[in-house]
Amino acid sequence: MESLPEAVLIRILASIPAVDLVLACRLVCCQWKNLVDGAALWILKCQQEGLTGAESEENAENWQNFYFLSKKRKNLIRNPCGEDDLQHWGEVENGGDGWKIEELPGDFGKEFPSEEVHKYFVTSYEWCRKAQVIDLRAEGYWEELMDTTQPKIVVRDWYAGRSDAGCLYELCVKLLSENEDVLAEYKSETVDIPQDNDANWTEISHTFSNYGPGVRFVRFEHGGQDTLFWKGWYGVRVTNSSVTVEP
């Protein structure tokens, strides 16, 4: 192996699973360590696996992190569209008649922009709120990665009103430390949707970056109510919530 040109050795190493490269191959010898820690190997793996952004210029550390973050990218919110009722949602506040799950488009509603979304949560005539707390370490985002690279944490939510009723909507997301101290926070304004609105779905998003070391949890909370105080479920509708850690 020592006689192989470096370019050939990189191609051989690129066929090995990434975790094995980091945990085993880089311990074989100084040459392998330098290759695993360098940019060329990870650029090749990104290109082989069709990961977008692999053509951009980054330093060696970022290439490795880019690969792992791209492979791990997923929505960390569980049950974002109500397919499992209120499962995985905690700190549920059931004002009025409480939360309800309905099928799209719903009465006086519009279809969602994505055909993959079939249900939504709907609020009542007093404030309804629900939350999820995401444990980043449990999801595979190790402490050194969060503290040094500080990858972007992207939050998205979708809300809509019925066309025959006015409603309110709020979103609050916090980045928490090990002791659940608030290290960064995004809180939307209270969105006031008037009666006789177009019932279109609206996306709201926020990106956390350069938030400093120590982030271990993400707390996502949203909610709302109707403004006419009609019994039943005439408040804001929410669905397709997401929290992703981006390269």
PDB file of C-alpha atoms in Angstrom:
ATOM      1  CA  MET A   1       0.000   0.000   0.000  1.00  0.00           C
ATOM      2  CA  GLU A   2       2.907   2.345   0.726  1.00  0.00           C
ATOM      3  CA  SER A   3       3.985   2.216  -2.929  1.00  0.00           C
ATOM      4  CA  LEU A   4       0.568   3.293  -4.240  1.00  0.00           C
ATOM      5  CA  PRO A   5       0.233   6.835  -5.577  1.00  0.00           C
ATOM      6  CA  GLU A   6      -1.688   9.050  -3.183  1.00  0.00           C
ATOM      7  CA  ALA A   7      -4.522   9.580  -5.671  1.00  0.00           C
ATOM      8  CA  VAL A   8      -5.059   5.822  -5.951  1.00  0.00           C
ATOM      9  CA  LEU A   9      -4.980   5.358  -2.184  1.00  0.00           C
ATOM     10  CA  ILE A  10      -7.575   8.115  -1.773  1.00  0.00           C
ATOM     11  CA  ARG A  11      -9.867   6.304  -4.215  1.00  0.00           C
ATOM     12  CA  ILE A  12      -9.479   3.063  -2.249  1.00  0.00           C
ATOM     13  CA  LEU A  13     -10.166   4.787   1.058  1.00  0.00           C
ATOM     14  CA  ALA A  14     -13.186   6.542  -0.431  1.00  0.00           C
ATOM     15  CA  SER A  15     -14.887   3.156  -0.800  1.00  0.00           C
ATOM     16  CA  ILE A  16     -14.719   2.560   2.969  1.00  0.00           C
ATOM     17  CA  PRO A  17     -17.652   3.654   5.202  1.00  0.00           C
ATOM     18  CA  ALA A  18     -17.053   7.116   6.671  1.00  0.00           C
ATOM     19  CA  VAL A  19     -17.290   6.037  10.301  1.00  0.00           C
ATOM     20  CA  ASP A  20     -14.613   3.375   9.728  1.00  0.00           C
ATOM     21  CA  LEU A  21     -12.373   5.957   8.105  1.00  0.00           C
ATOM     22  CA  VAL A  22     -12.491   8.176  11.173  1.00  0.00           C
ATOM     23  CA  LEU A  23     -12.455   5.519  13.889  1.00  0.00           C
ATOM     24  CA  ALA A  24     -10.105   2.942  12.350  1.00  0.00           C
ATOM     25  CA  CYS A  25      -8.314   3.898   9.140  1.00  0.00           C
ATOM     26  CA  ARG A  26      -6.828   7.148  10.424  1.00  0.00           C
ATOM     27  CA  LEU A  27      -5.118   5.143  13.201  1.00  0.00           C
ATOM     28  CA  VAL A  28      -3.224   2.852  10.798  1.00  0.00           C
ATOM     29  CA  CYS A  29      -0.304   5.181  10.031  1.00  0.00           C
ATOM     30  CA  CYS A  30       0.617   8.838   9.623  1.00  0.00           C
ATOM     31  CA  GLN A  31      -0.056   8.766   5.883  1.00  0.00           C
ATOM     32  CA  TRP A  32      -3.579   7.429   6.319  1.00  0.00           C
ATOM     33  CA  LYS A  33      -4.270   9.869   9.139  1.00  0.00           C
ATOM     34  CA  ASN A  34      -3.248  12.785   6.951  1.00  0.00           C
ATOM     35  CA  LEU A  35      -5.442  11.552   4.106  1.00  0.00           C
ATOM     36  CA  VAL A  36      -8.481  11.021   6.358  1.00  0.00           C
ATOM     37  CA  ASP A  37      -7.967  14.450   7.918  1.00  0.00           C
ATOM     38  CA  GLY A  38      -7.454  16.120   4.550  1.00  0.00           C
ATOM     39  CA  ALA A  39      -9.910  17.566   2.075  1.00  0.00           C
ATOM     40  CA  ALA A  40      -9.365  15.411  -1.033  1.00  0.00           C
ATOM     41  CA  LEU A  41     -10.803  12.199   0.402  1.00  0.00           C
ATOM     42  CA  TRP A  42     -14.008  13.872   1.617  1.00  0.00           C
ATOM     43  CA  ILE A  43     -14.431  15.868  -1.580  1.00  0.00           C
ATOM     44  CA  LEU A  44     -14.334  12.591  -3.484  1.00  0.00           C
ATOM     45  CA  LYS A  45     -16.824  10.900  -1.154  1.00  0.00           C
ATOM     46  CA  CYS A  46     -19.179  13.880  -1.502  1.00  0.00           C
ATOM     47  CA  GLN A  47     -18.929  13.715  -5.280  1.00  0.00           C
ATOM     48  CA  GLN A  48     -19.421   9.932  -5.362  1.00  0.00           C
ATOM     49  CA  GLU A  49     -22.553  10.142  -3.240  1.00  0.00           C
ATOM     50  CA  GLY A  50     -24.065  13.156  -4.993  1.00  0.00           C
ATOM     51  CA  LEU A  51     -24.011  15.480  -2.008  1.00  0.00           C
ATOM     52  CA  THR A  52     -24.719  19.023  -3.151  1.00  0.00           C
ATOM     53  CA  GLY A  53     -22.130  21.674  -2.507  1.00  0.00           C
ATOM     54  CA  ALA A  54     -19.211  19.312  -2.987  1.00  0.00           C
ATOM     55  CA  GLU A  55     -17.739  21.653  -5.609  1.00  0.00           C
ATOM     56  CA  SER A  56     -17.415  24.631  -3.230  1.00  0.00           C
ATOM     57  CA  GLU A  57     -14.105  25.548  -1.623  1.00  0.00           C
ATOM     58  CA  GLU A  58     -13.875  24.600   2.044  1.00  0.00           C
ATOM     59  CA  ASN A  59     -11.031  23.691   4.383  1.00  0.00           C
ATOM     60  CA  ALA A  60     -10.309  20.072   5.327  1.00  0.00           C
ATOM     61  CA  GLU A  61     -12.255  20.113   8.579  1.00  0.00           C
ATOM     62  CA  ASN A  62     -15.328  21.580   6.930  1.00  0.00           C
ATOM     63  CA  TRP A  63     -15.260  18.971   4.159  1.00  0.00           C
ATOM     64  CA  GLN A  64     -15.444  16.153   6.698  1.00  0.00           C
ATOM     65  CA  ASN A  65     -18.157  17.913   8.692  1.00  0.00           C
ATOM     66  CA  PHE A  66     -20.003  18.755   5.480  1.00  0.00           C
ATOM     67  CA  TYR A  67     -20.088  15.073   4.567  1.00  0.00           C
ATOM     68  CA  PHE A  68     -21.356  13.879   7.949  1.00  0.00           C
ATOM     69  CA  LEU A  69     -23.931  16.666   8.299  1.00  0.00           C
ATOM     70  CA  SER A  70     -25.214  16.059   4.765  1.00  0.00           C
ATOM     71  CA  LYS A  71     -25.603  12.323   5.429  1.00  0.00           C
ATOM     72  CA  LYS A  72     -27.392  12.955   8.717  1.00  0.00           C
ATOM     73  CA  ARG A  73     -29.705  15.684   7.427  1.00  0.00           C
ATOM     74  CA  LYS A  74     -33.283  14.949   8.401  1.00  0.00           C
ATOM     75  CA  ASN A  75     -36.273  16.558  10.074  1.00  0.00           C
ATOM     76  CA  LEU A  76     -35.731  16.276  13.829  1.00  0.00           C
ATOM     77  CA  ILE A  77     -39.398  17.081  14.592  1.00  0.00           C
ATOM     78  CA  ARG A  78     -41.375  13.907  15.110  1.00  0.00           C
ATOM     79  CA  ASN A  79     -44.964  13.666  13.909  1.00  0.00           C
ATOM     80  CA  PRO A  80     -44.880  17.093  12.218  1.00  0.00           C
ATOM     81  CA  CYS A  81     -48.199  16.694  10.385  1.00  0.00           C
ATOM     82  CA  GLY A  82     -50.435  14.974  12.935  1.00  0.00           C
ATOM     83  CA  GLU A  83     -50.316  11.535  11.364  1.00  0.00           C
ATOM     84  CA  ASP A  84     -49.882  10.093  14.886  1.00  0.00           C
ATOM     85  CA  ASP A  85     -52.361  12.359  16.651  1.00  0.00           C
ATOM     86  CA  LEU A  86     -50.434  14.349  19.324  1.00  0.00           C
ATOM     87  CA  GLN A  87     -47.761  11.695  19.874  1.00  0.00           C
ATOM     88  CA  HIS A  88     -44.252  13.126  20.527  1.00  0.00           C
ATOM     89  CA  TRP A  89     -45.670  16.566  21.354  1.00  0.00           C
ATOM     90  CA  GLY A  90     -45.293  17.663  24.975  1.00  0.00           C
ATOM     91  CA  GLU A  91     -46.287  20.593  27.158  1.00  0.00           C
ATOM     92  CA  VAL A  92     -49.610  20.559  25.358  1.00  0.00           C
ATOM     93  CA  GLU A  93     -51.910  23.461  26.230  1.00  0.00           C
ATOM     94  CA  ASN A  94     -55.488  22.714  25.211  1.00  0.00           C
ATOM     95  CA  GLY A  95     -57.319  26.012  25.388  1.00  0.00           C
ATOM     96  CA  GLY A  96     -60.980  26.105  24.408  1.00  0.00           C
ATOM     97  CA  ASP A  97     -61.849  22.735  22.901  1.00  0.00           C
ATOM     98  CA  GLY A  98     -58.158  21.883  22.581  1.00  0.00           C
ATOM     99  CA  TRP A  99     -56.065  20.688  19.665  1.00  0.00           C
ATOM    100  CA  LYS A 100     -57.610  18.642  16.871  1.00  0.00           C
ATOM    101  CA  ILE A 101     -56.156  16.897  13.811  1.00  0.00           C
ATOM    102  CA  GLU A 102     -58.003  17.298  10.511  1.00  0.00           C
ATOM    103  CA  GLU A 103     -57.583  16.123   6.939  1.00  0.00           C
ATOM    104  CA  LEU A 104     -56.473  18.597   4.287  1.00  0.00           C
ATOM    105  CA  PRO A 105     -57.842  20.840   2.907  1.00  0.00           C
ATOM    106  CA  GLY A 106     -60.451  21.089   5.694  1.00  0.00           C
ATOM    107  CA  ASP A 107     -63.545  23.295   5.776  1.00  0.00           C
ATOM    108  CA  PHE A 108     -62.923  26.694   4.175  1.00  0.00           C
ATOM    109  CA  GLY A 109     -59.277  25.721   3.648  1.00  0.00           C
ATOM    110  CA  LYS A 110     -56.746  25.254   0.849  1.00  0.00           C
ATOM    111  CA  GLU A 111     -54.614  22.295  -0.185  1.00  0.00           C
ATOM    112  CA  PHE A 112     -51.047  22.238   1.108  1.00  0.00           C
ATOM    113  CA  PRO A 113     -48.255  23.016  -1.422  1.00  0.00           C
ATOM    114  CA  SER A 114     -46.799  19.504  -1.001  1.00  0.00           C
ATOM    115  CA  GLU A 115     -48.837  16.428  -1.883  1.00  0.00           C
ATOM    116  CA  GLU A 116     -46.928  14.500   0.802  1.00  0.00           C
ATOM    117  CA  VAL A 117     -48.734  16.398   3.584  1.00  0.00           C
ATOM    118  CA  HIS A 118     -52.241  15.092   4.316  1.00  0.00           C
ATOM    119  CA  LYS A 119     -53.160  16.406   7.780  1.00  0.00           C
ATOM    120  CA  TYR A 120     -52.770  19.427  10.024  1.00  0.00           C
ATOM    121  CA  PHE A 121     -53.245  20.451  13.646  1.00  0.00           C
ATOM    122  CA  VAL A 122     -55.949  23.034  14.352  1.00  0.00           C
ATOM    123  CA  THR A 123     -56.488  25.265  17.395  1.00  0.00           C
ATOM    124  CA  SER A 124     -59.612  26.409  19.203  1.00  0.00           C
ATOM    125  CA  TYR A 125     -61.106  29.580  20.739  1.00  0.00           C
ATOM    126  CA  GLU A 126     -58.499  29.953  23.486  1.00  0.00           C
ATOM    127  CA  TRP A 127     -54.716  29.599  23.214  1.00  0.00           C
ATOM    128  CA  CYS A 128     -53.482  26.153  22.228  1.00  0.00           C
ATOM    129  CA  ARG A 129     -49.746  25.442  22.357  1.00  0.00           C
ATOM    130  CA  LYS A 130     -47.531  22.388  21.971  1.00  0.00           C
ATOM    131  CA  ALA A 131     -43.787  21.780  22.041  1.00  0.00           C
ATOM    132  CA  GLN A 132     -40.987  19.338  21.336  1.00  0.00           C
ATOM    133  CA  VAL A 133     -37.517  19.298  22.872  1.00  0.00           C
ATOM    134  CA  ILE A 134     -34.858  17.784  20.604  1.00  0.00           C
ATOM    135  CA  ASP A 135     -31.813  16.170  22.205  1.00  0.00           C
ATOM    136  CA  LEU A 136     -29.036  16.878  19.689  1.00  0.00           C
ATOM    137  CA  ARG A 137     -26.588  14.340  21.141  1.00  0.00           C
ATOM    138  CA  ALA A 138     -29.240  11.627  21.008  1.00  0.00           C
ATOM    139  CA  GLU A 139     -29.740  12.501  17.328  1.00  0.00           C
ATOM    140  CA  GLY A 140     -26.013  12.010  16.667  1.00  0.00           C
ATOM    141  CA  TYR A 141     -24.709  15.589  16.760  1.00  0.00           C
ATOM    142  CA  TRP A 142     -21.688  15.279  19.024  1.00  0.00           C
ATOM    143  CA  GLU A 143     -20.522  18.021  21.402  1.00  0.00           C
ATOM    144  CA  GLU A 144     -17.341  18.987  19.551  1.00  0.00           C
ATOM    145  CA  LEU A 145     -19.293  19.421  16.325  1.00  0.00           C
ATOM    146  CA  MET A 146     -21.881  21.675  17.966  1.00  0.00           C
ATOM    147  CA  ASP A 147     -19.276  23.684  19.895  1.00  0.00           C
ATOM    148  CA  THR A 148     -16.655  24.261  17.195  1.00  0.00           C
ATOM    149  CA  THR A 149     -18.375  23.983  13.807  1.00  0.00           C
ATOM    150  CA  GLN A 150     -21.703  25.337  15.102  1.00  0.00           C
ATOM    151  CA  PRO A 151     -23.673  24.106  12.066  1.00  0.00           C
ATOM    152  CA  LYS A 152     -26.726  26.057  11.021  1.00  0.00           C
ATOM    153  CA  ILE A 153     -29.953  25.051  12.739  1.00  0.00           C
ATOM    154  CA  VAL A 154     -32.865  25.770  10.416  1.00  0.00           C
ATOM    155  CA  VAL A 155     -36.427  25.980  11.727  1.00  0.00           C
ATOM    156  CA  ARG A 156     -39.518  25.980   9.527  1.00  0.00           C
ATOM    157  CA  ASP A 157     -43.251  25.919  10.174  1.00  0.00           C
ATOM    158  CA  TRP A 158     -46.407  26.309   8.097  1.00  0.00           C
ATOM    159  CA  TYR A 159     -49.635  27.978   9.202  1.00  0.00           C
ATOM    160  CA  ALA A 160     -52.992  28.946   7.695  1.00  0.00           C
ATOM    161  CA  GLY A 161     -56.404  30.177   8.733  1.00  0.00           C
ATOM    162  CA  ARG A 162     -59.888  29.255   7.629  1.00  0.00           C
ATOM    163  CA  SER A 163     -61.271  31.752   5.133  1.00  0.00           C
ATOM    164  CA  ASP A 164     -64.361  32.315   7.312  1.00  0.00           C
ATOM    165  CA  ALA A 165     -62.565  33.001  10.619  1.00  0.00           C
ATOM    166  CA  GLY A 166     -59.749  35.156  11.945  1.00  0.00           C
ATOM    167  CA  CYS A 167     -56.959  33.658  14.041  1.00  0.00           C
ATOM    168  CA  LEU A 168     -53.587  34.220  15.748  1.00  0.00           C
ATOM    169  CA  TYR A 169     -50.316  32.310  15.341  1.00  0.00           C
ATOM    170  CA  GLU A 170     -46.996  32.289  17.221  1.00  0.00           C
ATOM    171  CA  LEU A 171     -43.695  30.389  16.943  1.00  0.00           C
ATOM    172  CA  CYS A 172     -40.944  30.299  19.563  1.00  0.00           C
ATOM    173  CA  VAL A 173     -37.713  28.280  19.232  1.00  0.00           C
ATOM    174  CA  LYS A 174     -34.928  28.174  21.821  1.00  0.00           C
ATOM    175  CA  LEU A 175     -31.426  26.700  21.754  1.00  0.00           C
ATOM    176  CA  LEU A 176     -30.692  25.272  25.193  1.00  0.00           C
ATOM    177  CA  SER A 177     -27.585  24.256  27.113  1.00  0.00           C
ATOM    178  CA  GLU A 178     -27.011  21.038  29.053  1.00  0.00           C
ATOM    179  CA  ASN A 179     -28.825  22.675  31.996  1.00  0.00           C
ATOM    180  CA  GLU A 180     -31.519  24.024  29.657  1.00  0.00           C
ATOM    181  CA  ASP A 181     -30.333  27.615  29.891  1.00  0.00           C
ATOM    182  CA  VAL A 182     -31.430  29.649  26.867  1.00  0.00           C
ATOM    183  CA  LEU A 183     -28.405  30.354  24.629  1.00  0.00           C
ATOM    184  CA  ALA A 184     -30.320  31.712  21.638  1.00  0.00           C
ATOM    185  CA  GLU A 185     -33.991  32.344  20.898  1.00  0.00           C
ATOM    186  CA  TYR A 186     -36.246  33.168  17.990  1.00  0.00           C
ATOM    187  CA  LYS A 187     -39.770  34.365  18.669  1.00  0.00           C
ATOM    188  CA  SER A 188     -42.051  35.378  15.847  1.00  0.00           C
ATOM    189  CA  GLU A 189     -44.393  38.277  16.109  1.00  0.00           C
ATOM    190  CA  THR A 190     -47.991  37.335  16.833  1.00  0.00           C
ATOM    191  CA  VAL A 191     -49.407  36.831  13.344  1.00  0.00           C
ATOM    192  CA  ASP A 192     -52.985  38.158  13.138  1.00  0.00           C
ATOM    193  CA  ILE A 193     -54.880  36.558  10.241  1.00  0.00           C
ATOM    194  CA  PRO A 194     -58.144  38.430   9.545  1.00  0.00           C
ATOM    195  CA  GLN A 195     -61.547  36.928   8.897  1.00  0.00           C
ATOM    196  CA  ASP A 196     -62.288  36.499   5.174  1.00  0.00           C
ATOM    197  CA  ASN A 197     -58.611  35.690   4.467  1.00  0.00           C
ATOM    198  CA  ASP A 198     -57.477  33.641   1.450  1.00  0.00           C
ATOM    199  CA  ALA A 199     -56.720  30.521   3.596  1.00  0.00           C
ATOM    200  CA  ASN A 200     -53.387  30.049   1.835  1.00  0.00           C
ATOM    201  CA  TRP A 201     -50.588  28.231   3.650  1.00  0.00           C
ATOM    202  CA  THR A 202     -47.659  30.423   4.717  1.00  0.00           C
ATOM    203  CA  GLU A 203     -44.158  29.235   5.601  1.00  0.00           C
ATOM    204  CA  ILE A 204     -42.195  30.859   8.413  1.00  0.00           C
ATOM    205  CA  SER A 205     -38.497  30.098   8.885  1.00  0.00           C
ATOM    206  CA  HIS A 206     -35.454  31.087  10.889  1.00  0.00           C
ATOM    207  CA  THR A 207     -31.773  30.067  10.741  1.00  0.00           C
ATOM    208  CA  PHE A 208     -29.600  29.981  13.850  1.00  0.00           C
ATOM    209  CA  SER A 209     -25.865  30.460  13.185  1.00  0.00           C
ATOM    210  CA  ASN A 210     -22.825  31.560  15.217  1.00  0.00           C
ATOM    211  CA  TYR A 211     -24.773  30.798  18.367  1.00  0.00           C
ATOM    212  CA  GLY A 212     -21.721  29.942  20.476  1.00  0.00           C
ATOM    213  CA  PRO A 213     -20.677  26.727  22.244  1.00  0.00           C
ATOM    214  CA  GLY A 214     -22.824  24.674  24.573  1.00  0.00           C
ATOM    215  CA  VAL A 215     -26.003  24.029  22.568  1.00  0.00           C
ATOM    216  CA  ARG A 216     -27.385  20.589  23.426  1.00  0.00           C
ATOM    217  CA  PHE A 217     -31.169  20.899  22.936  1.00  0.00           C
ATOM    218  CA  VAL A 218     -33.623  22.670  20.634  1.00  0.00           C
ATOM    219  CA  ARG A 219     -37.037  23.554  22.037  1.00  0.00           C
ATOM    220  CA  PHE A 220     -39.716  24.139  19.373  1.00  0.00           C
ATOM    221  CA  GLU A 221     -43.100  25.595  20.394  1.00  0.00           C
ATOM    222  CA  HIS A 222     -45.976  26.911  18.330  1.00  0.00           C
ATOM    223  CA  GLY A 223     -49.652  27.624  18.766  1.00  0.00           C
ATOM    224  CA  GLY A 224     -52.556  29.955  18.299  1.00  0.00           C
ATOM    225  CA  GLN A 225     -56.292  30.460  18.584  1.00  0.00           C
ATOM    226  CA  ASP A 226     -59.214  31.950  16.705  1.00  0.00           C
ATOM    227  CA  THR A 227     -60.177  35.588  17.218  1.00  0.00           C
ATOM    228  CA  LEU A 228     -63.938  35.159  17.053  1.00  0.00           C
ATOM    229  CA  PHE A 229     -64.165  32.837  20.080  1.00  0.00           C
ATOM    230  CA  TRP A 230     -66.389  30.383  18.244  1.00  0.00           C
ATOM    231  CA  LYS A 231     -66.793  27.023  19.934  1.00  0.00           C
ATOM    232  CA  GLY A 232     -65.026  24.291  18.032  1.00  0.00           C
ATOM    233  CA  TRP A 233     -61.901  24.489  15.871  1.00  0.00           C
ATOM    234  CA  TYR A 234     -61.750  27.757  13.967  1.00  0.00           C
ATOM    235  CA  GLY A 235     -58.237  28.779  15.029  1.00  0.00           C
ATOM    236  CA  VAL A 236     -54.943  28.684  13.192  1.00  0.00           C
ATOM    237  CA  ARG A 237     -53.874  25.485  11.422  1.00  0.00           C
ATOM    238  CA  VAL A 238     -50.248  24.289  11.563  1.00  0.00           C
ATOM    239  CA  THR A 239     -48.385  21.450   9.860  1.00  0.00           C
ATOM    240  CA  ASN A 240     -45.098  20.259   8.345  1.00  0.00           C
ATOM    241  CA  SER A 241     -42.961  21.727  11.130  1.00  0.00           C
ATOM    242  CA  SER A 242     -39.243  21.030  10.829  1.00  0.00           C
ATOM    243  CA  VAL A 243     -35.901  21.478  12.570  1.00  0.00           C
ATOM    244  CA  THR A 244     -32.806  20.508  10.584  1.00  0.00           C
ATOM    245  CA  VAL A 245     -29.063  20.756  11.242  1.00  0.00           C
ATOM    246  CA  GLU A 246     -27.453  21.939   8.007  1.00  0.00           C
ATOM    247  CA  PRO A 247     -23.858  21.721   6.714  1.00  0.00           C
TER     248      PRO A 247
END
